[in-house]
CSV table of N, CA and C in Angstrom, one decimal:
chain,number,residue,atom,x,y,z
A,52,MET,N,155.8,142.7,49.3
A,52,MET,CA,155.2,143.1,50.9
A,52,MET,C,154.4,142.8,51.7
A,53,ILE,N,154.5,142.8,53.0
A,53,ILE,CA,154.0,142.6,53.9
A,53,ILE,C,153.7,143.6,54.5
A,54,LEU,N,152.0,144.0,54.6
A,54,LEU,CA,151.6,144.9,55.6
A,54,LEU,C,151.7,144.8,57.0
A,55,ILE,N,152.2,145.6,58.0
A,55,ILE,CA,152.0,145.2,59.4
A,55,ILE,C,151.0,146.7,60.1
A,56,VAL,N,150.2,146.7,60.5
A,56,VAL,CA,149.2,147.8,61.2
A,56,VAL,C,149.6,147.9,62.9
A,57,GLU,N,150.1,148.5,63.5
A,57,GLU,CA,150.4,148.1,64.8
A,57,GLU,C,149.3,149.3,65.7
A,58,ALA,N,148.8,149.1,66.1
A,58,ALA,CA,148.0,149.7,67.4
A,58,ALA,C,149.1,150.2,68.5
A,59,ARG,N,149.6,151.4,68.8
A,59,ARG,CA,150.4,151.6,69.9
A,59,ARG,C,150.0,152.2,71.4
A,60,PHE,N,149.0,152.2,71.4
A,60,PHE,CA,148.1,152.2,72.9
A,60,PHE,C,149.2,151.5,74.0
A,61,TYR,N,149.4,150.3,73.8
A,61,TYR,CA,150.6,149.5,74.8
A,61,TYR,C,151.4,149.5,74.1
A,62,GLU,N,152.6,150.3,73.7
A,62,GLU,CA,153.5,150.2,73.2
A,62,GLU,C,154.4,149.1,73.2
A,63,ASP,N,154.8,149.0,74.9
A,63,ASP,CA,156.0,147.6,75.0
A,63,ASP,C,155.2,146.5,74.2
A,64,ILE,N,154.2,146.2,74.4
A,64,ILE,CA,153.4,144.8,74.0
A,64,ILE,C,153.3,144.5,72.6
A,65,THR,N,153.1,146.0,71.9
A,65,THR,CA,153.2,146.2,70.5
A,65,THR,C,154.5,145.4,70.1
A,66,ASP,N,155.4,146.1,70.9
A,66,ASP,CA,156.8,146.1,70.3
A,66,ASP,C,157.7,144.9,70.0
A,67,THR,N,156.6,143.7,71.1
A,67,THR,CA,157.0,142.6,71.3
A,67,THR,C,156.6,141.9,70.2
A,68,LEU,N,155.2,142.1,70.2
A,68,LEU,CA,154.5,141.4,69.0
A,68,LEU,C,154.9,141.3,67.5
A,69,ALA,N,155.5,143.0,67.0
A,69,ALA,CA,156.3,143.3,66.2
A,69,ALA,C,157.5,142.5,65.8
A,70,GLU,N,157.9,142.5,67.2
A,70,GLU,CA,159.7,141.6,67.1
A,70,GLU,C,159.1,140.0,66.3
A,71,GLY,N,158.1,139.4,66.6
A,71,GLY,CA,158.0,138.2,66.5
A,71,GLY,C,157.5,138.2,65.2
A,72,ALA,N,156.8,139.3,64.8
A,72,ALA,CA,156.0,139.2,63.3
A,72,ALA,C,156.9,139.0,62.5
A,73,LEU,N,158.3,140.1,62.6
A,73,LEU,CA,159.2,140.7,61.7
A,73,LEU,C,160.0,139.4,61.9
A,74,ALA,N,160.2,138.6,62.2
A,74,ALA,CA,160.9,137.7,62.7
A,74,ALA,C,160.6,136.6,61.9
A,75,VAL,N,159.2,135.8,61.8
A,75,VAL,CA,158.9,135.2,61.2
A,75,VAL,C,158.9,135.6,59.3
A,76,LEU,N,158.3,136.6,59.2
A,76,LEU,CA,158.4,137.1,58.0
A,76,LEU,C,160.2,137.4,57.3
A,77,GLU,N,160.7,137.8,57.9
A,77,GLU,CA,162.1,137.8,57.4
A,77,GLU,C,162.7,136.5,57.4
A,78,GLN,N,162.4,135.7,57.8
A,78,GLN,CA,163.3,134.2,57.9
A,78,GLN,C,162.5,133.5,56.3
A,79,ASP,N,161.3,134.1,56.3
A,79,ASP,CA,160.5,133.2,55.2
A,79,ASP,C,161.0,134.3,53.5
A,80,GLY,N,162.1,135.5,53.8
A,80,GLY,CA,162.1,136.0,53.1
A,80,GLY,C,161.4,137.2,52.4
A,81,HIS,N,160.2,137.8,53.2
A,81,HIS,CA,158.9,138.7,52.8
A,81,HIS,C,159.9,139.9,53.8
A,82,SER,N,159.8,141.0,53.1
A,82,SER,CA,159.9,142.6,53.4
A,82,SER,C,158.7,142.7,54.3
A,83,ALA,N,158.7,143.8,55.2
A,83,ALA,CA,157.0,144.5,55.9
A,83,ALA,C,157.3,146.1,55.9
A,84,ASP,N,156.1,146.6,55.9
A,84,ASP,CA,155.8,148.0,55.6
A,84,ASP,C,155.2,148.4,56.9
A,85,ARG,N,155.5,148.7,57.9
A,85,ARG,CA,155.1,149.4,59.2
A,85,ARG,C,154.5,150.4,59.3
A,86,ILE,N,152.8,150.4,59.6
A,86,ILE,CA,152.2,151.6,60.1
A,86,ILE,C,151.7,151.5,61.4
A,87,GLU,N,151.8,152.8,62.2
A,87,GLU,CA,151.6,152.6,63.3
A,87,GLU,C,149.9,153.4,63.4
A,88,VAL,N,149.3,153.3,64.4
A,88,VAL,CA,147.9,154.0,64.5
A,88,VAL,C,147.5,153.9,66.1
A,89,PRO,N,147.3,154.7,66.6
A,89,PRO,CA,146.8,155.2,68.2
A,89,PRO,C,146.3,153.9,68.8
A,90,GLY,N,145.3,153.2,68.8
A,90,GLY,CA,144.6,152.0,69.2
A,90,GLY,C,143.8,151.2,68.2
A,91,VAL,N,143.5,150.1,69.1
A,91,VAL,CA,143.3,149.1,68.1
A,91,VAL,C,141.8,149.7,67.3
A,92,PHE,N,141.1,150.2,67.9
A,92,PHE,CA,140.1,150.8,67.2
A,92,PHE,C,140.1,151.7,65.3
A,93,GLU,N,141.5,152.1,65.1
A,93,GLU,CA,142.1,152.3,64.0
A,93,GLU,C,142.5,151.8,62.9
A,94,ILE,N,142.9,150.3,63.9
A,94,ILE,CA,143.4,149.4,62.7
A,94,ILE,C,142.5,149.0,61.3
A,95,PRO,N,141.3,148.7,61.5
A,95,PRO,CA,140.6,148.8,59.9
A,95,PRO,C,140.8,150.0,58.8
A,96,ALA,N,140.3,150.7,59.7
A,96,ALA,CA,140.5,152.1,58.7
A,96,ALA,C,142.0,151.9,58.1
A,97,ALA,N,142.7,152.0,58.9
A,97,ALA,CA,144.6,152.0,58.2
A,97,ALA,C,145.0,151.0,57.5
A,98,VAL,N,144.0,149.5,57.6
A,98,VAL,CA,144.4,148.7,56.6
A,98,VAL,C,143.7,148.7,55.3
A,99,ASN,N,142.5,149.0,55.3
A,99,ASN,CA,141.5,149.3,54.5
A,99,ASN,C,142.3,150.6,53.3
A,100,LEU,N,142.7,151.4,54.0
A,100,LEU,CA,143.5,152.5,52.9
A,100,LEU,C,144.7,151.6,52.3
A,101,ALA,N,145.6,151.1,53.5
A,101,ALA,CA,147.1,150.9,52.6
A,101,ALA,C,146.4,149.7,51.8
A,102,TRP,N,145.5,148.6,51.9
A,102,TRP,CA,144.9,147.3,51.2
A,102,TRP,C,144.7,147.9,49.9
A,103,ASN,N,143.9,148.9,49.9
A,103,ASN,CA,143.4,149.5,48.5
A,103,ASN,C,144.6,150.1,47.5
A,104,SER,N,145.6,150.1,48.1
A,104,SER,CA,146.9,150.9,47.6
A,104,SER,C,147.2,150.1,46.3
A,105,GLY,N,147.1,148.2,46.4
A,105,GLY,CA,147.8,147.1,45.8
A,105,GLY,C,148.7,147.2,46.2
A,106,ALA,N,149.6,147.8,47.0
A,106,ALA,CA,150.9,147.2,46.9
A,106,ALA,C,151.4,145.9,48.1
A,107,TYR,N,150.6,145.2,48.5
A,107,TYR,CA,150.4,144.4,49.4
A,107,TYR,C,150.4,143.1,48.9
A,108,ALA,N,150.8,142.1,50.0
A,108,ALA,CA,150.2,140.8,49.5
A,108,ALA,C,149.9,140.1,50.7
A,109,GLY,N,149.4,140.7,51.6
A,109,GLY,CA,149.1,140.2,52.9
A,109,GLY,C,149.0,141.7,54.1
A,110,CYS,N,148.5,140.8,55.4
A,110,CYS,CA,148.4,142.0,56.2
A,110,CYS,C,148.1,141.6,57.5
A,111,VAL,N,149.3,141.9,58.4
A,111,VAL,CA,149.4,141.3,59.8
A,111,VAL,C,148.9,142.4,60.7
A,112,THR,N,147.8,142.5,61.4
A,112,THR,CA,147.9,143.4,62.3
A,112,THR,C,148.2,143.2,64.1
A,113,LEU,N,148.6,144.2,64.3
A,113,LEU,CA,149.2,143.7,66.1
A,113,LEU,C,148.1,144.9,66.8
A,114,GLY,N,148.2,144.5,68.5
A,114,GLY,CA,147.8,145.6,69.1
A,114,GLY,C,147.2,144.8,70.8
A,115,CYS,N,146.5,145.5,71.3
A,115,CYS,CA,146.3,145.3,72.3
A,115,CYS,C,145.4,145.5,73.4
A,116,VAL,N,144.2,144.6,73.7
A,116,VAL,CA,143.1,145.7,74.6
A,116,VAL,C,142.9,145.0,75.5
A,117,ILE,N,143.1,145.6,76.6
A,117,ILE,CA,143.1,144.7,78.4
A,117,ILE,C,141.8,145.5,78.6
A,118,ARG,N,140.8,144.5,79.2
A,118,ARG,CA,139.6,145.0,79.6
A,118,ARG,C,139.9,145.8,80.8
A,119,GLY,N,138.7,146.5,81.3
A,119,GLY,CA,138.7,147.4,82.0
A,119,GLY,C,137.3,147.6,83.1
A,120,GLU,N,136.8,148.8,83.4
A,120,GLU,CA,135.7,148.6,84.3
A,120,GLU,C,134.3,148.6,83.4
A,121,THR,N,134.4,149.2,82.3
A,121,THR,CA,133.6,149.4,81.4
A,121,THR,C,133.2,148.2,80.2
A,122,ASP,N,131.9,148.5,79.7
A,122,ASP,CA,131.7,147.7,78.6
A,122,ASP,C,132.6,148.1,77.3
A,123,HIS,N,133.4,149.0,77.3
A,123,HIS,CA,133.8,149.9,76.0
A,123,HIS,C,135.3,148.7,75.3
A,124,TYR,N,135.9,147.6,76.5
A,124,TYR,CA,136.1,146.2,76.0
A,124,TYR,C,135.6,146.1,74.4
A,125,ASP,N,134.5,145.2,75.1
A,125,ASP,CA,133.4,144.8,74.5
A,125,ASP,C,133.3,145.7,72.9
A,126,HIS,N,133.0,146.6,72.8
A,126,HIS,CA,132.8,147.2,72.0
A,126,HIS,C,133.7,147.3,70.9
A,127,ILE,N,134.7,147.8,71.5
A,127,ILE,CA,136.1,148.0,70.4
A,127,ILE,C,136.7,146.8,69.9
A,128,CYS,N,136.5,145.5,71.0
A,128,CYS,CA,137.0,144.3,70.0
A,128,CYS,C,136.2,143.7,69.0
A,129,ARG,N,134.9,143.8,69.4
A,129,ARG,CA,133.7,143.3,68.7
A,129,ARG,C,134.1,144.0,67.2
A,130,GLU,N,133.9,145.6,67.4
A,130,GLU,CA,133.9,146.4,65.8
A,130,GLU,C,135.3,146.3,65.4
A,131,MET,N,136.3,146.3,65.9
A,131,MET,CA,137.6,145.7,65.3
A,131,MET,C,137.5,144.8,64.6
A,132,SER,N,137.3,143.6,65.6
A,132,SER,CA,137.6,141.8,64.7
A,132,SER,C,136.8,141.8,63.3
A,133,ARG,N,135.8,142.5,64.1
A,133,ARG,CA,134.6,142.0,62.7
A,133,ARG,C,134.9,142.9,61.7
A,134,ARG,N,135.1,143.9,61.8
A,134,ARG,CA,136.0,144.6,60.5
A,134,ARG,C,137.1,144.0,59.4
A,135,LEU,N,137.5,143.6,60.6
A,135,LEU,CA,138.8,142.9,60.0
A,135,LEU,C,138.6,141.5,59.2
A,136,MET,N,137.7,141.0,59.9
A,136,MET,CA,137.0,139.6,59.0
A,136,MET,C,136.3,139.9,57.7
A,137,ASP,N,135.7,141.0,58.0
A,137,ASP,CA,134.9,141.3,56.9
A,137,ASP,C,135.8,141.9,55.4
A,138,MET,N,136.8,142.5,55.7
A,138,MET,CA,137.7,143.0,55.1
A,138,MET,C,138.7,141.9,54.5
A,139,SER,N,139.1,140.8,55.1
A,139,SER,CA,139.6,139.4,55.0
A,139,SER,C,138.8,139.0,53.6
A,140,VAL,N,137.4,138.8,54.1
A,140,VAL,CA,136.8,137.8,53.0
A,140,VAL,C,136.5,138.8,51.6
A,141,ASP,N,136.0,139.7,52.1
A,141,ASP,CA,135.3,140.7,50.8
A,141,ASP,C,136.4,141.3,49.8
A,142,GLN,N,137.9,141.1,50.3
A,142,GLN,CA,138.9,142.1,49.6
A,142,GLN,C,139.5,141.0,49.2
A,143,ASN,N,139.8,140.0,50.0
A,143,ASN,CA,140.7,138.8,49.2
A,143,ASN,C,141.6,139.1,50.1
A,144,MET,N,141.7,139.4,51.6
A,144,MET,CA,142.8,140.1,51.7
A,144,MET,C,143.5,138.9,52.9
A,145,PRO,N,145.0,138.5,52.5
A,145,PRO,CA,145.2,137.2,53.1
A,145,PRO,C,145.7,137.9,54.4
A,146,HIS,N,145.0,137.8,56.0
A,146,HIS,CA,145.4,138.5,57.3
A,146,HIS,C,145.9,137.3,58.2
A,147,GLY,N,147.0,138.1,58.7
A,147,GLY,CA,147.2,137.3,60.4
A,147,GLY,C,147.0,138.9,61.6
A,148,PHE,N,146.1,137.5,62.5
A,148,PHE,CA,145.1,138.7,63.4
A,148,PHE,C,146.0,138.1,64.8
A,149,GLY,N,147.1,139.3,65.1
A,149,GLY,CA,147.6,139.8,66.6
A,149,GLY,C,147.4,140.1,66.9
A,150,VAL,N,146.2,140.7,67.4
A,150,VAL,CA,145.6,141.6,68.0
A,150,VAL,C,145.2,141.0,69.7
A,151,LEU,N,145.7,141.5,70.8
A,151,LEU,CA,145.4,140.3,72.0
A,151,LEU,C,144.0,141.1,72.6
A,152,THR,N,143.5,140.3,72.7
A,152,THR,CA,142.2,140.8,73.4
A,152,THR,C,142.4,140.0,75.2
A,153,VAL,N,142.5,140.8,76.3
A,153,VAL,CA,143.1,140.0,77.3
A,153,VAL,C,142.5,140.8,78.6
A,154,GLU,N,142.6,140.2,80.0
A,154,GLU,CA,141.8,140.3,81.0
A,154,GLU,C,143.1,141.4,82.0
A,155,SER,N,144.3,140.9,81.5
A,155,SER,CA,145.2,141.5,82.1
A,155,SER,C,146.6,141.6,81.6
A,156,ARG,N,147.3,143.0,82.0
A,156,ARG,CA,149.1,143.1,81.7
A,156,ARG,C,149.6,141.8,81.6
A,157,GLU,N,149.6,140.8,82.8
A,157,GLU,CA,150.1,139.8,82.6
A,157,GLU,C,149.7,139.1,81.7
A,158,GLN,N,148.4,138.5,81.3
A,158,GLN,CA,148.1,137.6,80.0
A,158,GLN,C,148.7,138.3,78.9
A,159,ALA,N,148.6,139.6,78.6
A,159,ALA,CA,149.1,140.1,77.4
A,159,ALA,C,150.3,140.0,77.3
A,160,GLU,N,151.3,140.1,78.0
A,160,GLU,CA,152.7,140.0,78.2
A,160,GLU,C,153.1,138.6,78.0
A,161,LYS,N,152.8,137.7,78.4
A,161,LYS,CA,152.7,136.1,78.1
A,161,LYS,C,152.4,135.6,76.7
A,162,ARG,N,151.4,136.4,76.7
A,162,ARG,CA,150.8,135.7,74.8
A,162,ARG,C,151.9,136.8,73.9
A,163,ALA,N,152.4,137.9,74.3
A,163,ALA,CA,153.8,138.3,73.1
A,163,ALA,C,154.3,137.6,73.3
A,164,ALA,N,155.0,137.4,74.6
A,164,ALA,CA,156.4,136.7,74.6
A,164,ALA,C,156.6,135.9,73.7
A,165,LEU,N,158.2,136.6,72.9
A,165,LEU,CA,158.5,135.5,72.0
A,165,LEU,C,158.7,133.9,72.6
A,166,ALA,N,159.3,134.0,73.6
A,166,ALA,CA,159.8,132.6,74.4
A,166,ALA,C,158.3,131.6,74.7
A,167,ASP,N,157.4,132.3,74.6
A,167,ASP,CA,155.8,132.0,75.3
A,167,ASP,C,155.0,131.7,74.1
A,168,ARG,N,153.9,132.6,74.1
A,168,ARG,CA,153.1,132.5,73.0
A,168,ARG,C,153.0,132.8,71.5
A,169,ASN,N,154.0,133.8,71.5
A,169,ASN,CA,154.5,134.6,70.2
A,169,ASN,C,153.6,134.9,69.5
A,170,THR,N,152.3,135.5,69.8
A,170,THR,CA,151.3,135.7,68.8
A,170,THR,C,151.3,137.0,67.8
A,171,GLY,N,152.4,137.5,68.2
A,171,GLY,CA,153.3,138.3,66.6
A,171,GLY,C,153.4,137.5,65.5
A,172,GLY,N,154.3,136.6,66.0
A,172,GLY,CA,154.9,135.7,65.2
A,172,GLY,C,153.5,134.4,64.7
A,173,ARG,N,152.8,134.2,65.3
A,173,ARG,CA,151.7,133.1,64.9
A,173,ARG,C,151.0,133.9,63.9
A,174,ALA,N,150.7,135.4,64.1
A,174,ALA,CA,149.8,135.9,63.2
A,174,ALA,C,150.5,135.8,62.0
A,175,ALA,N,151.7,136.1,61.9
A,175,ALA,CA,152.7,136.2,60.4
A,175,ALA,C,152.5,135.0,60.0
A,176,GLU,N,152.3,134.2,60.7
A,176,GLU,CA,152.9,132.7,60.0
A,176,GLU,C,151.2,132.4,59.3
A,177,ALA,N,150.3,132.9,60.1
A,177,ALA,CA,148.7,132.6,59.6
A,177,ALA,C,148.6,133.7,58.5
A,178,CYS,N,149.2,134.7,58.1
A,178,CYS,CA,149.5,135.3,57.3
A,178,CYS,C,149.9,135.0,55.9
A,179,LEU,N,151.0,134.4,55.9
A,179,LEU,CA,151.8,133.9,54.9
A,179,LEU,C,151.2,132.7,54.4
A,180,ARG,N,150.1,131.9,55.5
A,180,ARG,CA,149.6,130.3,54.7
A,180,ARG,C,148.5,131.3,54.0
A,181,MET,N,148.1,131.9,54.4
A,181,MET,CA,146.4,132.6,53.4
A,181,MET,C,146.9,132.9,52.4
A,182,ILE,N,148.4,133.9,52.2
A,182,ILE,CA,148.9,134.1,50.6
A,182,ILE,C,148.9,132.8,49.7
A,183,ALA,N,149.6,132.1,50.4
A,183,ALA,CA,149.3,130.7,49.8
A,183,ALA,C,148.8,130.1,49.5
A,184,LEU,N,147.4,130.4,50.2
A,184,LEU,CA,146.3,129.8,49.2
A,184,LEU,C,145.5,130.7,48.9
A,185,LYS,N,145.8,131.9,48.6
A,185,LYS,CA,145.3,132.8,47.7
A,185,LYS,C,145.8,132.6,46.5
A,186,GLN,N,147.1,132.4,46.4
A,186,GLN,CA,148.1,132.1,45.1
A,186,GLN,C,147.2,130.5,44.6
A,187,ARG,N,147.1,130.0,45.3
A,187,ARG,CA,146.5,128.5,44.9
A,187,ARG,C,145.4,128.2,44.0
A,188,PHE,N,144.2,129.3,44.5
A,188,PHE,CA,143.5,129.6,43.9
A,188,PHE,C,143.1,130.3,43.0
A,189,ALA,N,144.7,131.4,43.0
A,189,ALA,CA,144.4,132.5,41.8
A,189,ALA,C,144.2,132.0,40.0
């Protein structure tokens, strides 16, 4: 079972990211458990709670942060990504990072689009590759 944690602040973008991730996981024969959180800042706490259950082989995180007029963007992106990296390393958590950090909605839509960058699908692929690597060294 793969954990997918979705930040719902930009729901339409996250829905597209999830669609891409689920397609990759299903194609590879994996089921997913989807957990929703309000925004990307809450992703690490949700991942930590769920990961410690021992129920998951890997984790995919999805969401979007669009730069605004203040430095809030920088703080949110830095803290969220650092904590996810720490968990990946410290807890041997295979992780696919699908959180968009962009300058505009247009950039987010392009990066999420299945026919373009398909960041959700790429994040799922990264998670699966890290699961295989973890199994290799188990």
